[in-house]
Coordinates of C-alpha atoms and ligand atoms in Angstrom, one line a residue:
M469 CA 0.0 0.0 0.0
I470 CA 2.9 2.4 0.9
I471 CA 4.9 1.4 -2.1
E472 CA 1.8 1.7 -4.4
Q473 CA 1.2 5.2 -3.1
L474 CA 4.8 6.2 -3.6
D475 CA 4.7 4.8 -7.2
E476 CA 1.5 6.7 -8.0
K477 CA 2.8 10.1 -6.7
F478 CA 6.4 10.0 -7.7
T479 CA 8.9 8.4 -10.1
L480 CA 9.9 5.5 -7.7
H481 CA 13.3 3.8 -8.0
R482 CA 13.4 0.5 -6.2
L483 CA 17.0 0.3 -5.0
W484 CA 16.2 -2.8 -2.9
E485 CA 15.2 -4.8 -6.0
Q486 CA 18.4 -4.2 -8.0
S487 CA 20.9 -7.0 -8.5
D488 CA 23.7 -4.4 -8.5
P489 CA 22.4 -1.6 -6.2
E490 CA 25.7 0.3 -6.4
A491 CA 25.8 0.5 -10.2
Y492 CA 22.1 1.4 -10.2
L493 CA 22.6 4.1 -7.7
D494 CA 25.5 5.6 -9.8
A495 CA 23.2 5.7 -12.8
I496 CA 20.2 7.5 -11.0
A497 CA 22.0 9.5 -8.3
P498 CA 22.0 12.9 -10.1
R499 CA 18.2 12.7 -10.5
I500 CA 17.3 11.7 -6.9
R501 CA 15.4 14.4 -5.0
G502 CA 13.9 12.4 -2.2
L503 CA 14.7 9.2 -0.3
A504 CA 12.1 7.0 1.5
N505 CA 14.1 5.2 4.1
G506 CA 12.3 2.1 5.3
G507 CA 14.0 0.1 8.1
H508 CA 17.4 1.1 9.4
H509 CA 19.5 1.6 6.2
V510 CA 22.5 3.6 7.0
I511 CA 22.5 7.1 5.3
N512 CA 26.0 8.4 5.9
A513 CA 28.0 11.4 4.6
A514 CA 29.4 9.3 1.7
L515 CA 25.9 8.4 0.4
L516 CA 24.7 12.0 0.9
D517 CA 27.7 13.2 -1.2
R518 CA 26.6 10.9 -4.0
L519 CA 23.2 12.5 -4.2
P520 CA 23.7 16.2 -5.4
A521 CA 20.0 16.9 -6.0
L522 CA 18.7 15.4 -2.8
E523 CA 16.2 17.6 -0.9
I524 CA 14.6 15.3 1.7
I525 CA 15.1 12.0 3.4
S526 CA 11.8 10.6 4.8
C527 CA 12.5 8.0 7.5
F528 CA 10.2 5.2 8.7
G529 CA 10.5 5.2 12.5
V530 CA 11.0 7.9 15.2
G531 CA 14.7 6.9 15.8
Y532 CA 17.0 8.1 13.1
D533 CA 20.4 7.3 14.6
H534 CA 21.3 5.4 11.3
V535 CA 21.1 8.8 9.4
D536 CA 23.8 11.4 9.5
A537 CA 21.2 14.1 10.1
A538 CA 23.7 16.8 11.2
Y539 CA 25.6 16.4 7.8
A540 CA 22.2 16.4 6.0
G541 CA 21.4 19.7 7.7
E542 CA 24.8 21.2 6.7
K543 CA 23.9 20.3 3.1
G544 CA 20.4 21.7 3.3
V545 CA 18.8 18.3 3.1
I546 CA 15.7 17.9 5.3
V547 CA 15.3 14.7 7.4
T548 CA 11.9 13.6 8.6
N549 CA 10.8 10.8 11.0
T550 CA 7.5 9.4 12.2
P551 CA 7.0 10.6 15.8
D552 CA 3.7 10.4 17.8
V553 CA 1.9 7.9 15.5
L554 CA 3.9 5.0 17.2
T555 CA 4.1 6.3 20.7
D556 CA 1.1 4.4 22.2
E557 CA 2.0 1.2 20.5
V558 CA 5.6 1.3 21.8
A559 CA 4.4 2.2 25.3
D560 CA 2.0 -0.7 25.2
A561 CA 4.8 -3.0 24.2
A562 CA 7.1 -1.7 26.9
V563 CA 4.6 -2.3 29.6
G564 CA 3.8 -5.8 28.2
L565 CA 7.5 -6.6 28.1
L566 CA 7.9 -5.4 31.7
I567 CA 5.1 -7.6 33.0
A568 CA 6.2 -10.6 30.8
T569 CA 9.8 -10.2 32.1
L570 CA 8.9 -9.9 35.8
R571 CA 6.2 -12.6 35.8
Q572 CA 8.1 -14.8 33.3
F573 CA 5.1 -15.3 30.9
P574 CA 7.3 -16.5 28.0
Q575 CA 9.0 -19.1 30.3
A576 CA 5.6 -20.1 31.7
D577 CA 4.3 -20.6 28.1
R578 CA 7.2 -22.9 27.3
F579 CA 6.6 -24.7 30.6
V580 CA 3.0 -25.6 29.5
R581 CA 4.1 -26.6 25.9
E582 CA 6.9 -28.8 27.2
G583 CA 4.4 -30.7 29.3
K584 CA 6.2 -29.8 32.5
W585 CA 3.0 -28.7 34.3
R586 CA 2.1 -32.3 34.8
Q587 CA 5.2 -32.7 37.0
G588 CA 4.4 -29.7 39.2
A589 CA 3.5 -26.0 39.4
F590 CA 5.5 -23.3 37.7
P591 CA 7.8 -21.6 40.2
L592 CA 6.7 -18.4 41.9
T593 CA 8.1 -15.3 40.1
A594 CA 9.2 -11.7 40.9
S595 CA 6.5 -9.0 40.9
L596 CA 5.8 -5.5 39.8
R597 CA 4.3 -4.8 43.3
E598 CA 6.1 -2.2 45.4
R599 CA 8.7 -1.5 42.7
T600 CA 10.0 2.0 41.8
I601 CA 10.4 2.4 38.1
G602 CA 13.2 4.6 36.8
M603 CA 12.5 6.0 33.3
V604 CA 15.8 6.6 31.4
G605 CA 14.4 9.3 29.1
L606 CA 11.0 10.9 29.5
G607 CA 10.1 12.0 26.0
R608 CA 7.0 11.0 24.0
I609 CA 7.4 7.2 24.6
G610 CA 8.8 7.5 28.1
L611 CA 6.0 9.7 29.2
A612 CA 3.4 7.4 27.6
I613 CA 4.9 4.5 29.6
A614 CA 5.0 6.5 32.8
H615 CA 1.3 7.4 32.4
R616 CA 0.4 3.7 31.9
L617 CA 2.4 2.8 35.0
E618 CA 0.5 5.2 37.2
A619 CA -2.5 2.9 36.7
F620 CA -0.4 0.0 38.0
G621 CA 0.1 1.9 41.3
V622 CA 3.9 2.0 41.2
R623 CA 6.2 4.9 41.8
V624 CA 7.9 6.5 38.7
I625 CA 11.1 8.5 38.8
Y626 CA 13.2 9.6 35.8
H627 CA 16.6 10.7 34.4
S628 CA 17.1 12.9 31.4
R629 CA 19.6 15.7 30.6
T630 CA 16.9 18.3 31.3
P631 CA 14.0 18.2 33.8
K632 CA 10.6 18.0 32.0
H633 CA 8.2 20.8 32.8
G634 CA 4.7 19.9 34.1
V635 CA 5.4 16.4 35.3
G636 CA 5.1 15.3 38.9
Y637 CA 7.8 12.5 38.8
T638 CA 11.1 13.2 40.6
H639 CA 13.9 14.1 38.2
Y640 CA 17.4 12.7 38.8
P641 CA 20.3 14.6 37.1
S642 CA 22.5 11.6 37.8
L643 CA 21.6 8.2 36.2
I644 CA 23.7 6.3 38.8
D645 CA 21.7 7.9 41.6
M646 CA 18.5 7.0 40.0
A647 CA 19.6 3.4 39.3
S648 CA 20.4 3.1 43.1
D649 CA 16.9 4.3 44.0
A650 CA 15.0 2.3 41.3
D651 CA 14.1 -1.4 41.1
V652 CA 13.4 -1.3 37.3
L653 CA 15.1 0.8 34.6
I654 CA 13.1 1.4 31.4
V655 CA 15.3 2.8 28.6
T656 CA 13.5 5.1 26.1
T657 CA 16.3 7.5 24.9
P658 CA 17.3 7.8 21.3
G659 CA 20.3 5.8 20.1
G660 CA 23.5 7.3 18.5
A661 CA 26.7 8.7 19.9
G662 CA 25.1 10.8 22.7
T663 CA 23.7 7.7 24.5
Q664 CA 26.2 5.1 23.5
H665 CA 26.5 2.6 26.5
L666 CA 24.7 5.0 28.8
I667 CA 23.6 1.8 30.7
D668 CA 27.1 0.4 31.6
A669 CA 28.5 -1.9 34.3
Q670 CA 28.3 0.9 36.9
V671 CA 24.7 1.6 36.3
L672 CA 23.8 -2.1 36.4
E673 CA 25.7 -2.5 39.6
A674 CA 23.8 0.5 41.1
L675 CA 20.5 -1.2 40.0
G676 CA 21.3 -4.2 42.2
P677 CA 20.5 -7.9 42.5
Q678 CA 16.7 -7.4 42.4
G679 CA 16.9 -4.9 39.5
V680 CA 15.3 -5.3 36.1
L681 CA 16.4 -3.7 32.9
I682 CA 13.9 -3.1 30.1
N683 CA 15.3 -1.7 26.8
I684 CA 12.8 -0.6 24.2
A685 CA 15.1 2.2 22.8
R686 CA 18.2 1.1 20.9
G687 CA 20.7 -1.7 21.5
S688 CA 23.6 0.8 21.4
V689 CA 22.3 2.5 24.6
V690 CA 23.2 -0.6 26.7
D691 CA 26.7 -2.0 27.0
E692 CA 25.7 -5.6 26.0
P693 CA 28.7 -7.5 27.3
A694 CA 28.3 -5.7 30.7
L695 CA 24.6 -6.7 30.7
I696 CA 25.5 -10.3 29.8
D697 CA 28.0 -10.3 32.7
A698 CA 25.4 -8.9 35.1
L699 CA 22.8 -11.4 34.1
Q700 CA 25.2 -14.4 34.2
N701 CA 26.5 -13.4 37.6
R702 CA 23.0 -12.5 38.8
T703 CA 24.1 -9.0 39.9
I704 CA 20.7 -7.9 38.4
L705 CA 17.6 -10.1 38.4
T706 CA 16.5 -10.1 34.8
A707 CA 16.1 -8.1 31.6
G708 CA 13.5 -7.6 28.9
L709 CA 15.1 -6.5 25.6
D710 CA 13.3 -5.5 22.4
V711 CA 16.6 -4.1 20.8
F712 CA 20.2 -5.3 20.5
E713 CA 23.6 -3.9 19.5
D714 CA 23.9 -5.9 16.3
E715 CA 20.4 -6.8 15.1
P716 CA 19.3 -9.4 14.1
N717 CA 22.4 -11.1 15.6
V718 CA 21.5 -11.6 19.3
P719 CA 24.5 -13.0 21.3
Q720 CA 24.2 -16.6 22.1
A721 CA 25.0 -15.8 25.8
L722 CA 21.6 -14.0 25.9
T723 CA 19.6 -16.7 24.0
D724 CA 21.2 -19.4 26.3
M725 CA 19.8 -17.6 29.3
D726 CA 16.3 -18.6 30.4
H727 CA 15.9 -15.7 32.8
A728 CA 15.8 -12.9 30.2
V729 CA 13.0 -12.1 27.8
L730 CA 14.1 -11.3 24.2
L731 CA 11.9 -9.7 21.5
P732 CA 12.9 -9.2 17.8
H733 CA 12.5 -5.3 17.8
V734 CA 8.7 -5.4 17.6
G735 CA 7.9 -2.3 19.7
S736 CA 5.9 -0.5 17.0
G737 CA 5.3 -3.7 15.0
S738 CA 1.5 -3.9 14.6
V739 CA -0.3 -3.6 11.2
H740 CA -2.2 -0.5 12.5
T741 CA 0.9 1.4 13.6
R742 CA 3.2 0.4 10.8
N743 CA 0.6 1.6 8.3
A744 CA 0.3 4.9 10.2
M745 CA 4.1 5.3 10.1
G746 CA 4.2 4.5 6.4
Q747 CA 1.5 7.0 5.7
L748 CA 3.6 9.7 7.5
V749 CA 6.6 8.8 5.4
I750 CA 4.5 9.5 2.2
D751 CA 2.8 12.5 3.7
N752 CA 6.2 14.2 4.4
L753 CA 7.3 13.6 0.9
T754 CA 4.0 14.8 -0.6
S755 CA 3.9 17.9 1.5
W756 CA 7.6 18.7 0.6
F757 CA 7.1 18.3 -3.1
S758 CA 3.9 20.4 -3.0
N759 CA 6.0 23.2 -1.6
K760 CA 4.3 23.0 1.8
G761 CA 7.4 22.1 3.8
P762 CA 8.0 18.9 5.7
L763 CA 5.4 17.8 8.3
T764 CA 7.8 16.3 10.9
P765 CA 11.4 17.5 10.4
V766 CA 14.0 16.3 13.0
V767 CA 15.8 18.8 15.2
E768 CA 19.0 18.8 13.2
T769 CA 17.1 20.0 10.0
P770 CA 14.6 22.5 11.3
Y771 CA 12.1 24.0 8.8
P772 CA 12.1 26.8 8.0
S773 CA 15.9 26.7 8.6
K774 CA 17.6 29.2 10.9
N775 CA 18.9 31.0 7.8
D776 CA 15.5 31.4 6.1
Ligands
NAP1332 P1 11.9 11.7 22.4 O1 10.5 12.3 22.6 O2 12.9 12.5 21.7 O3 12.5 11.4 23.9 C1 13.8 11.1 24.1 C2 14.1 11.2 25.6 O4 15.4 10.8 25.9 C3 13.9 12.7 26.2 O5 13.3 12.6 27.5 C4 15.4 13.1 26.3 O6 15.5 14.1 27.3 C5 16.1 11.8 26.7 N1 17.5 11.8 26.3 C6 18.1 12.1 25.1 N2 19.4 12.0 25.2 C7 19.7 11.6 26.5 C8 20.9 11.3 27.2 N3 22.1 11.4 26.6 N4 20.8 11.0 28.5 C9 19.6 10.9 29.1 N5 18.4 11.1 28.5 C10 18.5 11.5 27.2 O7 11.8 10.3 21.7 P2 10.7 9.2 21.7 O8 9.7 9.5 20.6 O9 10.2 9.0 23.0 O10 11.5 8.0 21.2 C11 12.6 7.5 21.9 C12 13.4 6.4 21.2 O11 12.7 5.2 21.3 C13 13.6 6.6 19.7 O12 14.7 7.5 19.4 C14 13.9 5.2 19.2 O13 15.3 5.0 19.3 C15 13.2 4.3 20.2 N6 12.1 3.6 19.6 C16 12.1 2.2 19.7 C17 11.1 1.5 19.1 C18 11.0 0.0 19.1 O14 10.4 -0.6 18.2 N7 11.7 -0.6 20.1 C19 10.0 2.2 18.5 C20 10.0 3.6 18.5 C21 11.1 4.3 19.1 P3 16.7 15.2 27.3 O15 16.8 15.7 25.9 O16 16.2 16.2 28.3 O17 17.9 14.5 27.8

């Protein structure tokens, strides 16, 4: 449906269908004015330099750490993403992952399927009750998760670089301090250089042996070897992970562990929400090429630009 709409409105070049994408790109590069970037294809300075007529990159997803948006901005190329339309879906998924991880629902499902119930009851699990939840990032998705958690009757605190106006949750300028006071960390920051390995061995140690890490943000935000160490040595209780450092390659050390819950980056992955995201990719391109500006430009490529 998304491809069909793009095909109807624009001259669409399907790079992903080419047997030799590099040669194809060389041939069409001077004519390319817009990019629709589905998935997490890297758009770096080298690629941007190959596209002299490029005006806009419309990204599918709210995270755009795979796009060199700062360089695009320098070249006057607009980058757009798909915020808001996926917030509720990802927040639902985060809360589902939190409960599934604490109450071991995937493990319990395996227990039933493997016929183990006949030999005895499933062991008692950890609980969400009486836990303090530390939100790492309290933007669109973090706030939507925090609102949901209020209904669960748990305390919410948060860490971000700047305190958020108009929220009643306690702000921690120091992540280590928050990790010491929290029983669960839920990571909802962007990926990229600014948050690389924000969750490191020190933070995990501060979280402590009953601590739970939920990562619905980007794999790069967590030092994966440090997390594996913490899980193997039981210096934290468990983790629920939707994202990994080198997707789709999940380290065997994680898949070997039964006390973590692993999802294949499905935070926004419903038909409803992926359609809404796809529509916003198209709407950004349509609006731009109708001279109405981009609908959802990222901060690195504001519109109108500061020089306009
Ligand atoms: P957002 O509204 O921009 O919120 C980002 C939050 O992170 C803000 O509270 C920001 O606060 C904080 N933050 C940024 N850099 C930080 C740092 N270095 N240290 C501490 N906090 C920092 O973004 P969003 O729409 O909620 O999306 C968040 C991310 O979720 C996306 O970028 C994407 O990577 C991920 N995501 C994942 C899925 C999935 O399927 N798993 C789906 C959608 C999105 P300050 O600026 O004040 O620090």
